[in-house]
Coordinates of C-alpha atoms in Angstrom, one line a residue:
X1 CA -6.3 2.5 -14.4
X2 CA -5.3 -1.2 -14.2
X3 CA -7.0 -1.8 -10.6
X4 CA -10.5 0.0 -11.9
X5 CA -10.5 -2.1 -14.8
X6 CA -10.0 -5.3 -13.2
X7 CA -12.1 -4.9 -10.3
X8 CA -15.0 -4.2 -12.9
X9 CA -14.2 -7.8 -14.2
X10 CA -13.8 -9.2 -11.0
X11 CA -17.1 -7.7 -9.8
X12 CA -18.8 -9.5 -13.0
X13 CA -17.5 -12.8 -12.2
X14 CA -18.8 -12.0 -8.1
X15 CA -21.9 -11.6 -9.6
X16 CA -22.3 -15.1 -11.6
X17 CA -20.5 -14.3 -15.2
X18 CA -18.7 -17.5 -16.4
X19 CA -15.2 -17.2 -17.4
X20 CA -14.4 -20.0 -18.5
X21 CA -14.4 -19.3 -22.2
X22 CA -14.1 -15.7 -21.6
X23 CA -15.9 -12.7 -21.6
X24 CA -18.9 -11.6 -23.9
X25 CA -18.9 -8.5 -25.7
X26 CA -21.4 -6.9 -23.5
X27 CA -19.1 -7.6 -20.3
X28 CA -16.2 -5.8 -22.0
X29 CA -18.2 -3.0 -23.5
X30 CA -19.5 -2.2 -20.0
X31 CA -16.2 -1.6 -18.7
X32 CA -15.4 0.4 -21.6
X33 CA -18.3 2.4 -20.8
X34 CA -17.8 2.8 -17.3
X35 CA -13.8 3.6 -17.6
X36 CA -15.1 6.5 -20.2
X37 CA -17.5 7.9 -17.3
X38 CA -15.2 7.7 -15.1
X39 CA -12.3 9.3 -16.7
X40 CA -14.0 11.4 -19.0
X41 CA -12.0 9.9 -22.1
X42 CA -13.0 7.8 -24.2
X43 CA -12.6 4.4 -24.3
X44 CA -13.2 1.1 -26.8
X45 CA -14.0 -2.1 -25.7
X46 CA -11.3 -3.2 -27.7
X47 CA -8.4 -1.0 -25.6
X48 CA -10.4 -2.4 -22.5
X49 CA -10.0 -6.2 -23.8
X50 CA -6.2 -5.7 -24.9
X51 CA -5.3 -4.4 -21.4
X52 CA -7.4 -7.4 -19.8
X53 CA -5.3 -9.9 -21.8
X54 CA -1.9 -8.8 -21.0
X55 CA -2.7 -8.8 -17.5
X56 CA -3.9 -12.2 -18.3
X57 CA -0.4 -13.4 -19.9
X58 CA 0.7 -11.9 -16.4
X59 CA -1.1 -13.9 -14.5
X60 CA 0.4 -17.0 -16.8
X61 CA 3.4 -16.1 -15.6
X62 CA 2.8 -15.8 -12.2
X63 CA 1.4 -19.5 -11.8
X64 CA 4.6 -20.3 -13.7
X65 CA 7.0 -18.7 -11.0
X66 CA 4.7 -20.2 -8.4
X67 CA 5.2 -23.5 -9.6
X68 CA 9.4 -23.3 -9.4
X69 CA 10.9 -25.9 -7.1
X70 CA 12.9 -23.5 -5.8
X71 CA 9.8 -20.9 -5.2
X72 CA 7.8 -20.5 -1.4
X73 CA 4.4 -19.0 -2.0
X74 CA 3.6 -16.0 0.9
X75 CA -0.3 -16.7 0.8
X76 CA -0.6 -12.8 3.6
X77 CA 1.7 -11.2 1.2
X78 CA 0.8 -12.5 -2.3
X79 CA 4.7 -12.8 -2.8
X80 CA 6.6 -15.9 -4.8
X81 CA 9.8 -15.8 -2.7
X82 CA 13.2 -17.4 -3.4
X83 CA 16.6 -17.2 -2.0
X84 CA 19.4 -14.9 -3.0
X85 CA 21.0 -17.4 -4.8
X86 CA 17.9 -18.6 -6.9
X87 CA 17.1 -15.2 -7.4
X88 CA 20.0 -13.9 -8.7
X89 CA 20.5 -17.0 -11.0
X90 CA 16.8 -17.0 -12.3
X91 CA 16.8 -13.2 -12.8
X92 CA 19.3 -13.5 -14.9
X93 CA 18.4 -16.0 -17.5
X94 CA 14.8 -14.7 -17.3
X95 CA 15.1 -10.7 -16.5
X96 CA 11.7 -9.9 -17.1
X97 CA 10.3 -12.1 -14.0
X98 CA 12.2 -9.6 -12.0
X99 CA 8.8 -7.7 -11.1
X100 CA 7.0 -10.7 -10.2
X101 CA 9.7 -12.2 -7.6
X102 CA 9.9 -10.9 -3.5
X103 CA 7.5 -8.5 -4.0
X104 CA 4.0 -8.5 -3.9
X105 CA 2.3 -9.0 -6.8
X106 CA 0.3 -6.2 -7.8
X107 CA -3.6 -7.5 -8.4
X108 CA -3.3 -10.4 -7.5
X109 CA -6.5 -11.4 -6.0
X110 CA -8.7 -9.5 -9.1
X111 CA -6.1 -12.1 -11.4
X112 CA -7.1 -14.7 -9.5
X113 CA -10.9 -14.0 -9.1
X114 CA -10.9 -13.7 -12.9
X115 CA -8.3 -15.8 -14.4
X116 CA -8.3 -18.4 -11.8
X117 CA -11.6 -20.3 -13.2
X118 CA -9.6 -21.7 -16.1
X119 CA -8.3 -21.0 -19.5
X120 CA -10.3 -18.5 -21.8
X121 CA -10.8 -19.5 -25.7
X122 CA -12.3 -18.4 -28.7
X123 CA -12.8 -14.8 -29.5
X124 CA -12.6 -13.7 -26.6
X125 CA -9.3 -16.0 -25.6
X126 CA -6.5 -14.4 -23.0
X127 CA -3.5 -16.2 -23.8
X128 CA -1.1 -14.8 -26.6
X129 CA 0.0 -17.9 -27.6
X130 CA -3.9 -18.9 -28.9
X131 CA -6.1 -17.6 -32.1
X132 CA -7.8 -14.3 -31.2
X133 CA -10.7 -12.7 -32.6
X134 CA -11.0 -9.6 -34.6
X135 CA -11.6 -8.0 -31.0
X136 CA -7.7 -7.8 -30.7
X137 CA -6.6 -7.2 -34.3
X138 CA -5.4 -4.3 -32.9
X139 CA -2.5 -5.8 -31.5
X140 CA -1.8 -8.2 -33.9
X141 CA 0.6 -5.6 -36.2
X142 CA 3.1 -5.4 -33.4
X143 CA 2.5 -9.3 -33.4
X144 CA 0.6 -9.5 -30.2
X145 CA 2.9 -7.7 -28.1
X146 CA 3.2 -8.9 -24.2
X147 CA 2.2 -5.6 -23.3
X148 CA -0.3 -4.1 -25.5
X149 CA -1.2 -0.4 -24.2
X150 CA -4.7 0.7 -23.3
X151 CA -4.9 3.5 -24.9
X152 CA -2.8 5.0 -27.6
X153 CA -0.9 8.3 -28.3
X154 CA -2.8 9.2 -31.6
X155 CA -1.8 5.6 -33.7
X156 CA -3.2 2.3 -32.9
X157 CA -1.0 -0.6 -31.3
X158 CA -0.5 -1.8 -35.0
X159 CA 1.6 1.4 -36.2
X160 CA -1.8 2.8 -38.2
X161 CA -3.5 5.6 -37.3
X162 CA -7.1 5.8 -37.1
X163 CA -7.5 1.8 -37.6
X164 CA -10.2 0.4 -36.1
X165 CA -11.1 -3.4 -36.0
X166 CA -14.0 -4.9 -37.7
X167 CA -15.6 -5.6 -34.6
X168 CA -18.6 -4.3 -34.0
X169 CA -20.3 -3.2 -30.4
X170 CA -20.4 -0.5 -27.9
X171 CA -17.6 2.1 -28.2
X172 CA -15.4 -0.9 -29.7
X173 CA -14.9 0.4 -33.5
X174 CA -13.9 4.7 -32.3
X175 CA -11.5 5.7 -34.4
X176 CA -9.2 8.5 -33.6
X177 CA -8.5 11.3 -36.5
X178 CA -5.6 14.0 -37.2
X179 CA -8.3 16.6 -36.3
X180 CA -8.3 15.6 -32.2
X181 CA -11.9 15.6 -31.8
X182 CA -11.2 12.7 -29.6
X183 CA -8.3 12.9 -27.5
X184 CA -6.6 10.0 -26.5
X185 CA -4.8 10.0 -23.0
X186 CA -0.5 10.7 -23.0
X187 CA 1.4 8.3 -20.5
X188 CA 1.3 11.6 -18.2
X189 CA -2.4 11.5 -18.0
X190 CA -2.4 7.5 -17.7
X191 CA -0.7 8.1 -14.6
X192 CA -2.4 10.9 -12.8
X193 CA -5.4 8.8 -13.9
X194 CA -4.0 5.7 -11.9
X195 CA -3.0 7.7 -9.0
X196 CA -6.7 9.6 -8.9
X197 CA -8.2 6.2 -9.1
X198 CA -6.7 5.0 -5.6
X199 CA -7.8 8.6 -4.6
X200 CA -11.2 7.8 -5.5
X201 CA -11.3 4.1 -3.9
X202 CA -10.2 5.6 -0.5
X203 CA -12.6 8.4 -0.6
X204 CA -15.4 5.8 -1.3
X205 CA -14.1 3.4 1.5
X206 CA -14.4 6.0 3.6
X207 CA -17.8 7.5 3.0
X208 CA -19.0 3.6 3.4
X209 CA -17.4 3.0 6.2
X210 CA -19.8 2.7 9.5
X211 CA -19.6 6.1 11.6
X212 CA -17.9 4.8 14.9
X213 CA -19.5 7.4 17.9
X214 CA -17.1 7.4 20.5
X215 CA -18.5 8.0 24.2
X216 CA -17.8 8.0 27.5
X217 CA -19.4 6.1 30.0
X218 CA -20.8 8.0 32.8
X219 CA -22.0 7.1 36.1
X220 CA -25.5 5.2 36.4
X221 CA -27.0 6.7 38.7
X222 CA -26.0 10.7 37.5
X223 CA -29.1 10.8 35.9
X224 CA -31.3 9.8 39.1
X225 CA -29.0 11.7 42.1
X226 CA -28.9 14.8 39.9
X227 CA -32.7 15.0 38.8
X228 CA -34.0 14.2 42.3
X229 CA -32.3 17.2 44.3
X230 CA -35.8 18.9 45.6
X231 CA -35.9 22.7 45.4
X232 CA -35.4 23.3 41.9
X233 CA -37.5 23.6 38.9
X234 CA -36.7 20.2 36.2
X235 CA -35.2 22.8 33.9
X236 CA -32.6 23.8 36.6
X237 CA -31.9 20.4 37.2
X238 CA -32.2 19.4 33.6
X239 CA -29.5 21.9 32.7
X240 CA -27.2 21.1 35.3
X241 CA -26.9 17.6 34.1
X242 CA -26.6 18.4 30.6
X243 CA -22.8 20.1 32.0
X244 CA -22.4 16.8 34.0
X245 CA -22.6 14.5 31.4
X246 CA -20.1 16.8 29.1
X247 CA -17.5 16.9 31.7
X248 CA -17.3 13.0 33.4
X249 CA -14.9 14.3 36.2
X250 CA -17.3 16.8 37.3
X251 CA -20.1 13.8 37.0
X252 CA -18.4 11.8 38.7
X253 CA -17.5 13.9 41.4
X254 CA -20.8 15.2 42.0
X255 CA -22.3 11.5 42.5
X256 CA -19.9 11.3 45.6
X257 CA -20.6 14.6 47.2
X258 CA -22.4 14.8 50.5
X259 CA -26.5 15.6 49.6
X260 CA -25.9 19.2 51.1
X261 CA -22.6 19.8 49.3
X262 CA -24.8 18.8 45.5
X263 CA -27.6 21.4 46.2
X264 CA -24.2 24.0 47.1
X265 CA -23.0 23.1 43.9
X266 CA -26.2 23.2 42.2
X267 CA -26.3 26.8 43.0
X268 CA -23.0 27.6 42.1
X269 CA -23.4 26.2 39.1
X270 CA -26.8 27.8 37.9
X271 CA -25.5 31.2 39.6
X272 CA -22.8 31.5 37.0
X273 CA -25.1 30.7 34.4

């Protein structure tokens, strides 16, 4: 779920959107409505931009970590590594930078395509610690948790069921009643989602990828020994090298008989035929 969304983002800044004060409306809703088609649930641009921003105070914290004295930066791997020692002692004073320290970081190049261009604000700002619009009132109950969900279980992030911001757009102001008319996905589905998603990406990779023919180079002058033998008709011939150039021992073999010992075989050959 995370890697569709952000590759949708990083695909709009590929093709020219600026980032710098974040995105527009229009940019979020259409990876609202392209997560929707794709999963067949719906889904706001609001859950859409609240999943975007906490991978966003992610990506905070991973230039942080990157930046530690103590830190080497694995540019193959996409891993911030330190020492035993400076990981232990670090880990423990700050636990939750556990999942971000000698191992790859998960995204990284999407967090980087998108958040590397600079700091978002406004509206449409990323980091928690700055004014947000009305776009991510949703999280502001739970008072703009680190990790605001996509999608809820039936209750919006603030504790309230069936709130909706006051944001208006594409998708972005669904509300969700008791009566289940629109189903929101469990943590169960989430994951089967995520794990159908990498599915997906394979499949495509390989349907794109270039159809390699493998073949097996046969002798050059097959073709010319073979379809010059006089005394038979061009089909004969025709149909004996058809079998040659299947089998490359037999090819191969046939291009160093004696002339005599080729029209023997040719007969042979169209004899069992």
């Amino acid at each position: 779920m995370s890697g569709f969304i952000l590759r949708k983002f990083a695909d709009l800044v590929g093709q020219g959107v600026k980032t710098d004060k974040g995105f527009k409306e229009v940019h979020v809703n259409s990876v609202a409505k392209a997560l929707t088609e794709f999963s067949g649930q719906e889904v706001t641009g609001t859950q859409v931009y609240n999943h975007l921003r906490k991978w966003r105070q992610k990506w905070i914290r991973v230039c942080r970590l990157k930046d530690l004295s103590s830190a080497h930066w694995d540019e193959n791997t996409f891993t911030i590594i330190l020492d035993d020692e400076h990981l232990l002692g670090h880990t423990k004073d700050n636990p939750k930078d556990a999942e971000f320290l000698n191992v790859p970081i998960e995204n990284y190049v999407q967090m980087q395509i998108i958040f590397g261009a600079g700091q978002a604000t406004g509206k449409y700002a990323m980091a928690s610690n700055e004014p947000l619009g009305t776009i991510s009132d949703i999280t502001e109950g739970a008072g703009a948790s680190e990790e605001p969900c996509l999608v809820g279980t039936g209750a919006t992030a603030s504790g309230s069921a069936g709130a909706s911001p006051s944001h208006s757009g594409a998708g972005a102001g669904s509300s969700y009643g008791s009566n289940g008319k629109k189903r929101r996905l469990s943590d169960e589905e989430l994951g089967i989602m995520a794990g159908l998603t990498g599915a997906v990406n394979k499949l495509a990779e390989a349907v794109q990828a270039p159809v390699v023919v493998q073949t097996t180079d046969v002798h050059p002058d097959l073709y010319q020994i073979c379809m010059s033998i006089p005394g038979f008709t061009d089909e004969e011939l025709m149909t004996c090298l058809t079998y040659l150039l299947d089998n490359k021992r037999q090819g191969d073999g046939f291009v160093k008989m004696e002339p005599k010992h080729r029209v023997l075989w040719l007969r042979q050959h169209l004899a069992k035929i």
